[in-house]
mmCIF file of C-alpha atoms in Angstrom:
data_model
loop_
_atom_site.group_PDB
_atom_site.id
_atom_site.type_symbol
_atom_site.label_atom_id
_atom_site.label_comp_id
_atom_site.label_asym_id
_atom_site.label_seq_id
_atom_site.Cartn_x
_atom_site.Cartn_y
_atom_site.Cartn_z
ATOM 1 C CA UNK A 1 46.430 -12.889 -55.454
ATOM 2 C CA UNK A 2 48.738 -10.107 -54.215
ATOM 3 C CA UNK A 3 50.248 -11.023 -50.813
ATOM 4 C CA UNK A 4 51.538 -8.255 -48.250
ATOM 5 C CA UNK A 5 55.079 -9.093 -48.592
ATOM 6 C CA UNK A 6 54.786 -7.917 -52.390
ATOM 7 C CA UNK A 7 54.477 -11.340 -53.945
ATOM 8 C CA UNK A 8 51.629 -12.780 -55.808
ATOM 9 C CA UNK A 9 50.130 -16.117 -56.724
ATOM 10 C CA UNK A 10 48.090 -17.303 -59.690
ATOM 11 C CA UNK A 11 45.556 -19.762 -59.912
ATOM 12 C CA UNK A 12 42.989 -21.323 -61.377
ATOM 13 C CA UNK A 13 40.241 -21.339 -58.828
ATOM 14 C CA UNK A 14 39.937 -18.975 -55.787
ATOM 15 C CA UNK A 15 38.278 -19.887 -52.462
ATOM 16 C CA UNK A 16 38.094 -17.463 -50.157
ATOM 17 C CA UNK A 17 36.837 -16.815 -46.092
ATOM 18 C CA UNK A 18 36.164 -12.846 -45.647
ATOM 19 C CA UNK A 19 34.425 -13.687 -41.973
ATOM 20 C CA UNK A 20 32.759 -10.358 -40.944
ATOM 21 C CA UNK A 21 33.837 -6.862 -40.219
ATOM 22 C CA UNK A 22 32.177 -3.798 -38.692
ATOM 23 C CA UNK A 23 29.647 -0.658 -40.492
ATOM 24 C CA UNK A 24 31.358 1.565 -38.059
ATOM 25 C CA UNK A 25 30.024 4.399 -39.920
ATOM 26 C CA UNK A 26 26.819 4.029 -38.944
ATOM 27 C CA UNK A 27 27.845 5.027 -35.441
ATOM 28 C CA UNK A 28 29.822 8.279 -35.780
ATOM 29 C CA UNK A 29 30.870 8.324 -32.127
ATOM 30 C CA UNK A 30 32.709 5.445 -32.665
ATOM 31 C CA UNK A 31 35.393 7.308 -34.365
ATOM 32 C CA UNK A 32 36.853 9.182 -31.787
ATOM 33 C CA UNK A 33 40.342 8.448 -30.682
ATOM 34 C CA UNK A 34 39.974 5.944 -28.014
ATOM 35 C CA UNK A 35 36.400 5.181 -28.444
ATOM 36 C CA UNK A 36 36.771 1.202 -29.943
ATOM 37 C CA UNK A 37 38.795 0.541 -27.203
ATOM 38 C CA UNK A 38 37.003 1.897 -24.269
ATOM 39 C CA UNK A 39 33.485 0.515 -25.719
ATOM 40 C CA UNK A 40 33.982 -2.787 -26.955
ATOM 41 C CA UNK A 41 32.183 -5.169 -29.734
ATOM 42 C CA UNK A 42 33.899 -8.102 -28.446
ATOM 43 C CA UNK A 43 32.184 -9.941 -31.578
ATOM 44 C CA UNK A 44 36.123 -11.339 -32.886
ATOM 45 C CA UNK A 45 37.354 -13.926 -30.291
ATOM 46 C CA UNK A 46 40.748 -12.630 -29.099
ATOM 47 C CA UNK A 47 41.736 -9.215 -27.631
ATOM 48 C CA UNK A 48 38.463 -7.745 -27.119
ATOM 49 C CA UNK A 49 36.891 -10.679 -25.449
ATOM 50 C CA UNK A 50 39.184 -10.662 -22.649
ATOM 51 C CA UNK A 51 38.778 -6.739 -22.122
ATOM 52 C CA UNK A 52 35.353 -7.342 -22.118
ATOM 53 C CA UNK A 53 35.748 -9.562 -19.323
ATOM 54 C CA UNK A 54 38.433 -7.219 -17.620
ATOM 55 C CA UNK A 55 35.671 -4.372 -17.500
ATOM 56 C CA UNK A 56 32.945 -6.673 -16.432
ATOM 57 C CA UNK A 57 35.642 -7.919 -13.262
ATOM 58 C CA UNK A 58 35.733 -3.727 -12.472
ATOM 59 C CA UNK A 59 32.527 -2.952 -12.911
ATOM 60 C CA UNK A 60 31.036 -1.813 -9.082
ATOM 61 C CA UNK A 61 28.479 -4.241 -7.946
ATOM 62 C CA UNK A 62 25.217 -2.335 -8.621
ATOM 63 C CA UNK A 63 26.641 -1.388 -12.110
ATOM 64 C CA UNK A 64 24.862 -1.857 -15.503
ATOM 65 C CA UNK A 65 26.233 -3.858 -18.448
ATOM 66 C CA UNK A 66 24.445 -2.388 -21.690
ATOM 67 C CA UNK A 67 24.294 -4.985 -24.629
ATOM 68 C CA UNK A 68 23.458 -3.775 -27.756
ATOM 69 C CA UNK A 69 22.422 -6.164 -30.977
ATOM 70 C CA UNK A 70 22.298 -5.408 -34.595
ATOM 71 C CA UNK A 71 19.783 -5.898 -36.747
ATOM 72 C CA UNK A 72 20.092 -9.212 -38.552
ATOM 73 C CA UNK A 73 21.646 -10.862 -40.593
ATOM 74 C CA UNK A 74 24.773 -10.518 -37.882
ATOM 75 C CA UNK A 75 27.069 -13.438 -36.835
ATOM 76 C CA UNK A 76 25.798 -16.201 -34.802
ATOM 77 C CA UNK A 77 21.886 -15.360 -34.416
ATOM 78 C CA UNK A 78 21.765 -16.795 -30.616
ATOM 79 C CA UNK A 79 25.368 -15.459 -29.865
ATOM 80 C CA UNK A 80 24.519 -11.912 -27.876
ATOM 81 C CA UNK A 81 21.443 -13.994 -25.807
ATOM 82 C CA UNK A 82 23.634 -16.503 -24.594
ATOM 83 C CA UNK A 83 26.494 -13.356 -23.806
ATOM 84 C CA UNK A 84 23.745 -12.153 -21.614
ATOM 85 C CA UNK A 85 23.274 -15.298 -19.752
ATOM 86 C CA UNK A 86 26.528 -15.819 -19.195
ATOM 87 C CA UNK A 87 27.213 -12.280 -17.993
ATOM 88 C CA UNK A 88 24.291 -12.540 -15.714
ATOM 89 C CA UNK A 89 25.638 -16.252 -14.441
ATOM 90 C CA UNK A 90 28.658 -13.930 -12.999
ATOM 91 C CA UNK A 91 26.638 -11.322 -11.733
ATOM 92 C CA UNK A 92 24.560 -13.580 -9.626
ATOM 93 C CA UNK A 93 27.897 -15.015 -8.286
ATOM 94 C CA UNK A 94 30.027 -12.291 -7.744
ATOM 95 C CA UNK A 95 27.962 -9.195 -8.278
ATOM 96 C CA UNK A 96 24.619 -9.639 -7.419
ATOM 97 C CA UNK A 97 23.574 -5.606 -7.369
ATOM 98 C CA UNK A 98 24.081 -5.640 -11.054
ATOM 99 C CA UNK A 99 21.850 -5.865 -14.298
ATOM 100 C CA UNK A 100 22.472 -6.733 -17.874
ATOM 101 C CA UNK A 101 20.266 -4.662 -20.007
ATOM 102 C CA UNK A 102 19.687 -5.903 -23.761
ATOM 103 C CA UNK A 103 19.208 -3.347 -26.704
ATOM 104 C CA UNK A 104 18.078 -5.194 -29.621
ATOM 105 C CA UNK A 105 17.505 -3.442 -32.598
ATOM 106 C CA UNK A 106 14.933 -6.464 -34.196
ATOM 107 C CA UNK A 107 11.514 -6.856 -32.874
ATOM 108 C CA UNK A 108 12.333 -10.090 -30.989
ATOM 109 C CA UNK A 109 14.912 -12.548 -29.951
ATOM 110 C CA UNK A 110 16.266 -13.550 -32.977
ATOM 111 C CA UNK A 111 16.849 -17.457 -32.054
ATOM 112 C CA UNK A 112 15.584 -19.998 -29.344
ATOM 113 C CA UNK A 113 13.379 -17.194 -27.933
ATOM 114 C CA UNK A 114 10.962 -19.498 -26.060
ATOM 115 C CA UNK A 115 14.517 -21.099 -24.241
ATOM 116 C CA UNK A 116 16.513 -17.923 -23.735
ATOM 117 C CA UNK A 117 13.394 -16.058 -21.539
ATOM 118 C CA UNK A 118 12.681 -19.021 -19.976
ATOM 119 C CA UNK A 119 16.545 -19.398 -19.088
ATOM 120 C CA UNK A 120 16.029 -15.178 -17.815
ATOM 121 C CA UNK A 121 12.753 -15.861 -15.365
ATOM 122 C CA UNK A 122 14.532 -18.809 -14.128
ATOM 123 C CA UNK A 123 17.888 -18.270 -13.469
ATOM 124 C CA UNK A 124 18.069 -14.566 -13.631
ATOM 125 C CA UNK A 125 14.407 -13.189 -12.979
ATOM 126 C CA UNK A 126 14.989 -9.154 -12.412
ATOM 127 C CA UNK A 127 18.706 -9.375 -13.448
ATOM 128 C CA UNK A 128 18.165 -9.559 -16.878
ATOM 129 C CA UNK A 129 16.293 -6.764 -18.805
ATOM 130 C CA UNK A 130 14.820 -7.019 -22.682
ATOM 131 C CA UNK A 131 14.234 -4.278 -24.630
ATOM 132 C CA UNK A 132 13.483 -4.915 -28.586
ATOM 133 C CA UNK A 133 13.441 -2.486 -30.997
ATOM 134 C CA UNK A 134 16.021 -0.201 -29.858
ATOM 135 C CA UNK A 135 18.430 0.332 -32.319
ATOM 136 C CA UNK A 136 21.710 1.859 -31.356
ATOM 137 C CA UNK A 137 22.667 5.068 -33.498
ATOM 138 C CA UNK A 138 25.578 6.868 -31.849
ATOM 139 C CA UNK A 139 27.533 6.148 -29.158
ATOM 140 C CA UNK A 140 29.383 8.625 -26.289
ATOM 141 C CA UNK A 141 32.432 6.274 -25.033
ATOM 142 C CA UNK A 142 33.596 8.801 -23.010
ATOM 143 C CA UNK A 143 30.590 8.682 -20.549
ATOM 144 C CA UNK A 144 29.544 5.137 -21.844
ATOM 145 C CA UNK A 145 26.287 6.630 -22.911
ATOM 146 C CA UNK A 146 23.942 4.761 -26.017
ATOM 147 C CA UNK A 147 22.153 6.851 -28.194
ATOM 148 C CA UNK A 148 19.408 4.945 -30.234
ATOM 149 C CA UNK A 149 16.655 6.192 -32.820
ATOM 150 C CA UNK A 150 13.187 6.642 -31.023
ATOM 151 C CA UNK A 151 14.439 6.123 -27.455
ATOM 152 C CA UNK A 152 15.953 7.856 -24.231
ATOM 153 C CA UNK A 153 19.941 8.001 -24.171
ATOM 154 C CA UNK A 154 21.229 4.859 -21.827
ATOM 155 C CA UNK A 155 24.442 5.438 -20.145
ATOM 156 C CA UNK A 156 25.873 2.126 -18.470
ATOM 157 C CA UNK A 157 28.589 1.517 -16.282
ATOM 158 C CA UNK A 158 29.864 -1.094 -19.173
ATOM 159 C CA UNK A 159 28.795 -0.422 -22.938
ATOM 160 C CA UNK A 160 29.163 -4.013 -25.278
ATOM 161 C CA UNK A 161 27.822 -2.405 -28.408
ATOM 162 C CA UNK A 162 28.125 -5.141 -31.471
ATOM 163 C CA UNK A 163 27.465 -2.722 -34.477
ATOM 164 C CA UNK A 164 25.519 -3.879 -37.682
ATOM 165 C CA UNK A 165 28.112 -6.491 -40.185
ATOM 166 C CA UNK A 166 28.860 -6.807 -43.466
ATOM 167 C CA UNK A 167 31.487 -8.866 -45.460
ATOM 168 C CA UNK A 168 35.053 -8.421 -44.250
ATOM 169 C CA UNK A 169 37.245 -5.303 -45.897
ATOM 170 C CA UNK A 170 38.664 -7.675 -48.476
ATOM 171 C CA UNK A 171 35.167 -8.716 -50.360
ATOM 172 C CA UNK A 172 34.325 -4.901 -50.046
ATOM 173 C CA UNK A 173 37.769 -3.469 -51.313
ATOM 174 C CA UNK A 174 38.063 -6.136 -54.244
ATOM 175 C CA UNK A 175 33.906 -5.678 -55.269
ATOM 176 C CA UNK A 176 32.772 -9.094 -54.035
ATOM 177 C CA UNK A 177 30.450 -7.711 -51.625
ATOM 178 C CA UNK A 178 27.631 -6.822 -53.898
ATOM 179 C CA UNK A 179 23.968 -7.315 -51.953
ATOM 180 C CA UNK A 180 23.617 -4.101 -50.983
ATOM 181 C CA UNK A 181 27.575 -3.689 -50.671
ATOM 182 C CA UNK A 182 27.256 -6.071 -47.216
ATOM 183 C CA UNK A 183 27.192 -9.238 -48.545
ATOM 184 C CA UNK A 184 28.546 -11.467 -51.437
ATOM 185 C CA UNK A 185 26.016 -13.262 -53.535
ATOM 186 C CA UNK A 186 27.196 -16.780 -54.261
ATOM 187 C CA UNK A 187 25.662 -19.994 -56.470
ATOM 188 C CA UNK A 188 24.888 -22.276 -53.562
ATOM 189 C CA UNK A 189 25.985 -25.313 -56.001
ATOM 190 C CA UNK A 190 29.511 -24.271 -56.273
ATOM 191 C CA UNK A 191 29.646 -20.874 -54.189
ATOM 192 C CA UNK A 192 30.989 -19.778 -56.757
ATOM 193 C CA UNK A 193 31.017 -15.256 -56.673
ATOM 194 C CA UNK A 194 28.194 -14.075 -59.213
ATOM 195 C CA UNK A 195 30.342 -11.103 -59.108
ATOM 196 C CA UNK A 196 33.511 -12.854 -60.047
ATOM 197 C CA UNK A 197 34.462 -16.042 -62.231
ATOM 198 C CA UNK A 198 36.456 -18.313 -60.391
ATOM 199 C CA UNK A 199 36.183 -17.060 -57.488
ATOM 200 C CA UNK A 200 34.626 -18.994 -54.513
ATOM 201 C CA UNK A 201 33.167 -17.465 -51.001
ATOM 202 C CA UNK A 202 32.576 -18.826 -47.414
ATOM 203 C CA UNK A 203 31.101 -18.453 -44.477
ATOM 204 C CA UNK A 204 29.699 -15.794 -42.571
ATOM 205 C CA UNK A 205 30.348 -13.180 -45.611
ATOM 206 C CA UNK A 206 27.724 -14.078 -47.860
ATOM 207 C CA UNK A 207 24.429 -13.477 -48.540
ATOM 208 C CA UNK A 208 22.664 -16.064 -46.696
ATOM 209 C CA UNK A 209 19.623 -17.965 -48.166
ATOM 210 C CA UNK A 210 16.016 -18.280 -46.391
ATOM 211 C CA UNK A 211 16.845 -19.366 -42.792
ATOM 212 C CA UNK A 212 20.321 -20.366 -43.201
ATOM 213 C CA UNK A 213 22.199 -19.070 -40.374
ATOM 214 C CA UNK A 214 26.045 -17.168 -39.860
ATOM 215 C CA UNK A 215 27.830 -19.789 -37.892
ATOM 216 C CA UNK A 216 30.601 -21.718 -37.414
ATOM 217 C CA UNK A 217 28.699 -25.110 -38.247
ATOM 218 C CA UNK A 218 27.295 -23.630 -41.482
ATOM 219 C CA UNK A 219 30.382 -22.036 -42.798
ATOM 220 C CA UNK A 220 32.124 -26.114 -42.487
ATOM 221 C CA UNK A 221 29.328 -27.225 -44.538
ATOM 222 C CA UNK A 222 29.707 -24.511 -47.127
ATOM 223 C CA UNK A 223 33.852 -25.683 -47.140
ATOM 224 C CA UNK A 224 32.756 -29.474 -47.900
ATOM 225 C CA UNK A 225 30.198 -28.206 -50.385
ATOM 226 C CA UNK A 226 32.629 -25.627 -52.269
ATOM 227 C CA UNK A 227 35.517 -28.450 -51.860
ATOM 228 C CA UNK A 228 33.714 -31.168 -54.029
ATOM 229 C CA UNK A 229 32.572 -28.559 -56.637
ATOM 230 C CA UNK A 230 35.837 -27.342 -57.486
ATOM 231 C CA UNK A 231 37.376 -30.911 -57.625
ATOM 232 C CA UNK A 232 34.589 -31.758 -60.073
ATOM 233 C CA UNK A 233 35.122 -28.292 -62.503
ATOM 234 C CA UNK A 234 39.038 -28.716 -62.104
ATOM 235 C CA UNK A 235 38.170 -32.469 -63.369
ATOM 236 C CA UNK A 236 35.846 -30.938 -66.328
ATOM 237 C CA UNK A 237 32.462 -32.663 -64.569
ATOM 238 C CA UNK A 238 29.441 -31.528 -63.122
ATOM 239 C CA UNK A 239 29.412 -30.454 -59.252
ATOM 240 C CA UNK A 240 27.232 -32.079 -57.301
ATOM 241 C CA UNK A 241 23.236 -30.875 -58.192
ATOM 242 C CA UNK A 242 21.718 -31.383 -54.436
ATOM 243 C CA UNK A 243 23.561 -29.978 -51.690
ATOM 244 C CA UNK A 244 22.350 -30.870 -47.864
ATOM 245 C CA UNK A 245 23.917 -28.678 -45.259
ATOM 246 C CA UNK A 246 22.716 -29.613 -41.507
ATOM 247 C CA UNK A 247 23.405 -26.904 -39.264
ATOM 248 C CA UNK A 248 23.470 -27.311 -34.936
ATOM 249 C CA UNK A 249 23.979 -24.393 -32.418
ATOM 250 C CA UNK A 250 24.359 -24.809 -28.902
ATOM 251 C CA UNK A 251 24.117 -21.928 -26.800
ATOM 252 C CA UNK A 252 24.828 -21.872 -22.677
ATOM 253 C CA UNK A 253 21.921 -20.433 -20.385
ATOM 254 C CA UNK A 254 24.045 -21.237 -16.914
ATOM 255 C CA UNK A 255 27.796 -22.603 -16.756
ATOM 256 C CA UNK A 256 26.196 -26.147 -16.787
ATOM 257 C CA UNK A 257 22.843 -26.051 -19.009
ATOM 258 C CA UNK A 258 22.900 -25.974 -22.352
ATOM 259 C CA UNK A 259 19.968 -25.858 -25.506
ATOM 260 C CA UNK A 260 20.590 -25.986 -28.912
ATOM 261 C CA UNK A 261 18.851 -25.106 -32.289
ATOM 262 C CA UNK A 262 19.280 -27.700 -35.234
ATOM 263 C CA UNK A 263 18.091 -27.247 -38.790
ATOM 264 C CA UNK A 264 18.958 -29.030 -42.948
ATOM 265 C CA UNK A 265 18.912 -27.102 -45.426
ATOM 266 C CA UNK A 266 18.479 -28.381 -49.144
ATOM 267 C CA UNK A 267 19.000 -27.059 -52.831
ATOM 268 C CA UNK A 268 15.969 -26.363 -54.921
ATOM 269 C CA UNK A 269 16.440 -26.329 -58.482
ATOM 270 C CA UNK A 270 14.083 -24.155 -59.595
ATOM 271 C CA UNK A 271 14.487 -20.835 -56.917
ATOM 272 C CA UNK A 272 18.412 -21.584 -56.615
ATOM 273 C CA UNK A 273 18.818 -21.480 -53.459
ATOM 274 C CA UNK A 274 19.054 -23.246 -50.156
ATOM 275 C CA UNK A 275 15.745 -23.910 -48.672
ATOM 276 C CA UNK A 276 15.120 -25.200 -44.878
ATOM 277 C CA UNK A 277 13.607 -29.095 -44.963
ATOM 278 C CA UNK A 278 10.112 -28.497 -43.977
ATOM 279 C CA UNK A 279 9.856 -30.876 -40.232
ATOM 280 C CA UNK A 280 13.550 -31.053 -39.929
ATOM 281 C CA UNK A 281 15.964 -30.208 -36.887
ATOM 282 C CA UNK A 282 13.692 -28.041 -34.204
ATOM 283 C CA UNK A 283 14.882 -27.053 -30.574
ATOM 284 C CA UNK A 284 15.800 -28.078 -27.268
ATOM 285 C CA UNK A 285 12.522 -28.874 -24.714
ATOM 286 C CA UNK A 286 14.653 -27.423 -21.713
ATOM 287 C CA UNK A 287 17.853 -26.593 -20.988
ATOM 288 C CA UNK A 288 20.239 -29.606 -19.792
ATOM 289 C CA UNK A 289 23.586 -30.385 -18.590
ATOM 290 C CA UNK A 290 23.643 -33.431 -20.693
ATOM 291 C CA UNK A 291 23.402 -30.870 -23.730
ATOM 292 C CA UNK A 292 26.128 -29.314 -22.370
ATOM 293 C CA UNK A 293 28.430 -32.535 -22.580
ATOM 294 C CA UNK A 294 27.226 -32.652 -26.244
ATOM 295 C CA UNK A 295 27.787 -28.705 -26.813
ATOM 296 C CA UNK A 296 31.772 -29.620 -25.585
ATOM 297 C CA UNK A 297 31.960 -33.051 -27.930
ATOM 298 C CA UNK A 298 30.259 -30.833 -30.511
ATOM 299 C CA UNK A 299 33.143 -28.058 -29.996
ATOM 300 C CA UNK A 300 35.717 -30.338 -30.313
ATOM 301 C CA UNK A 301 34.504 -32.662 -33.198
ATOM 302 C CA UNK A 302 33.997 -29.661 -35.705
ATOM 303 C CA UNK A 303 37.467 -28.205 -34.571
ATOM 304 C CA UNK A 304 39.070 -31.201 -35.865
ATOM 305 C CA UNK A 305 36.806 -31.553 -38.244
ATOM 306 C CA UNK A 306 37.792 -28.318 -39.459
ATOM 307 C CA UNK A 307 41.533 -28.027 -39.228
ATOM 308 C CA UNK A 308 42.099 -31.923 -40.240
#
């Protein structure tokens, strides 16, 4: 490994977190000097995030907040529905002359549909606005304007475009990255790279299996499951041969309610991969605050869970 203060470090077995980064050249616009910081992804919590929120405080009442989605597989499946919500929340509090308008480039609402348009006629009926396939192709920052495929241009008084994902610039620079040059293909028993001995990948960068989500409670399980493998090879044994992941996702509709989407996920021998438990995990019946106490313990829990 070749650090950037010139140093290196061997080892024996490599485990490595690439998390996500952007296929900015699939919107040419987006190039421009200026451009990535005047129309913002917002999709990496830090920076960004609170800009976001800085143009949505400045925004006129009456304004339009244009999300745009990529097509999947993109981090956290429910993540831009809930965004909406919680934009809209704010708009209905402090500027209630505005409308959130949703670009998704997939046919439908990629998670917890049934909850999230229930959540819109409820809580935000005419605030929110759906539009599937409508897949973003260029973008004007200067006049906030979205340019998609088959549609009309949309300009917007605040543009949120999320473009499409693939593995982060390291697993594409060092050749890890190779479904379709997005995504690095892993053994599910050890995840170890099948494009590299010895080398193991995480979370959001590879290529999922049937179902299996991008988030944050998936990518833990893959670190438990990739942990015991390479104690058993550095031991000379076996890894484990049936790996269970459980995966939960909670997901705000107001400030208070909450819903959630659980699934387990199990190895299968024979198609080498990670296939969903047929009758296991399922969805919220409604929105709750009590879900939202257990989205908050949830929060915390897998933080230290995490970092212990």
């Amino acid at each position: 490994v070749k650090l950037a203060s010139g140093g290196d470090i061997a080892y024996d077995r490599l485990i490595v977190s690439p998390g996500v980064d952007f296929m900015w050249n699939t919107l040419p616009g987006m190039a421009k000097e200026g451009a990535k910081d005047k129309v913002l992804h917002a999709w990496k919590a830090g920076p960004q995030t609170l800009a976001l929120r800085k143009q949505l405080e400045a925004m006129p009442d009456g304004g339009v907040y244009a999300l745009s989605i990529p097509l999947a597989p993109y981090r956290c499946p429910p993540g831009p529905y809930e965004r909406a919500c919680m934009v809209a929340n704010y708009f209905k509090k402090a500027k209630p002359k505005s409308k959130v308008v949703i670009f998704d480039a997939n046919d439908d609402i990629q998670s917890k549909k049934g909850l999230f348009m229930k959540a819109w006629d409820e809580h935000y009926k005419g605030m929110i606005e759906y539009r599937p396939k409508h897949k973003v192709v260029d973008v004007d920052a200067a006049t906030n304007t979205l340019k998609f495929e088959f549609n009309d241009d949309f300009k917007a008084a605040v543009a949120n475009v999320v473009p499409d994902m693939r593995a982060g610039d390291i697993a594409v620079k060092t050749g890890l990255a190779t479904a379709n040059a997005r995504w690095c293909e892993v053994d599910f028993l050890t995840f170890e790279s099948k494009a590299a001995k010895n080398i193991h990948v995480l979370g959001d960068a590879i290529q999922i299996a049937p179902a299996m989500p991008k988030s944050g409670h998936m990518a833990n399980q893959h670190g438990k499951t990739c942990a015991a493998a390479v104690v058993s090879l550095l031991m000379g044994k076996e890894p484990p041969q049936l790996p269970i992941y459980a995966n939960t996702c909670y997901s705000f509709v107001t400030d208070e309610d909450v819903v959630h989407v659980a699934s387990v996920h199990r190895y299968d021998a024979e198609k080498k991969t990670m296939l969903t438990v047929p009758g296991s995990g399922g969805v919220s019946s409604a929105a709750s605050e009590l879900e939202g106490r257990y989205a908050l313990a949830w929060a915390r829990n897998i933080w230290a869970d995490t970092l212990a």
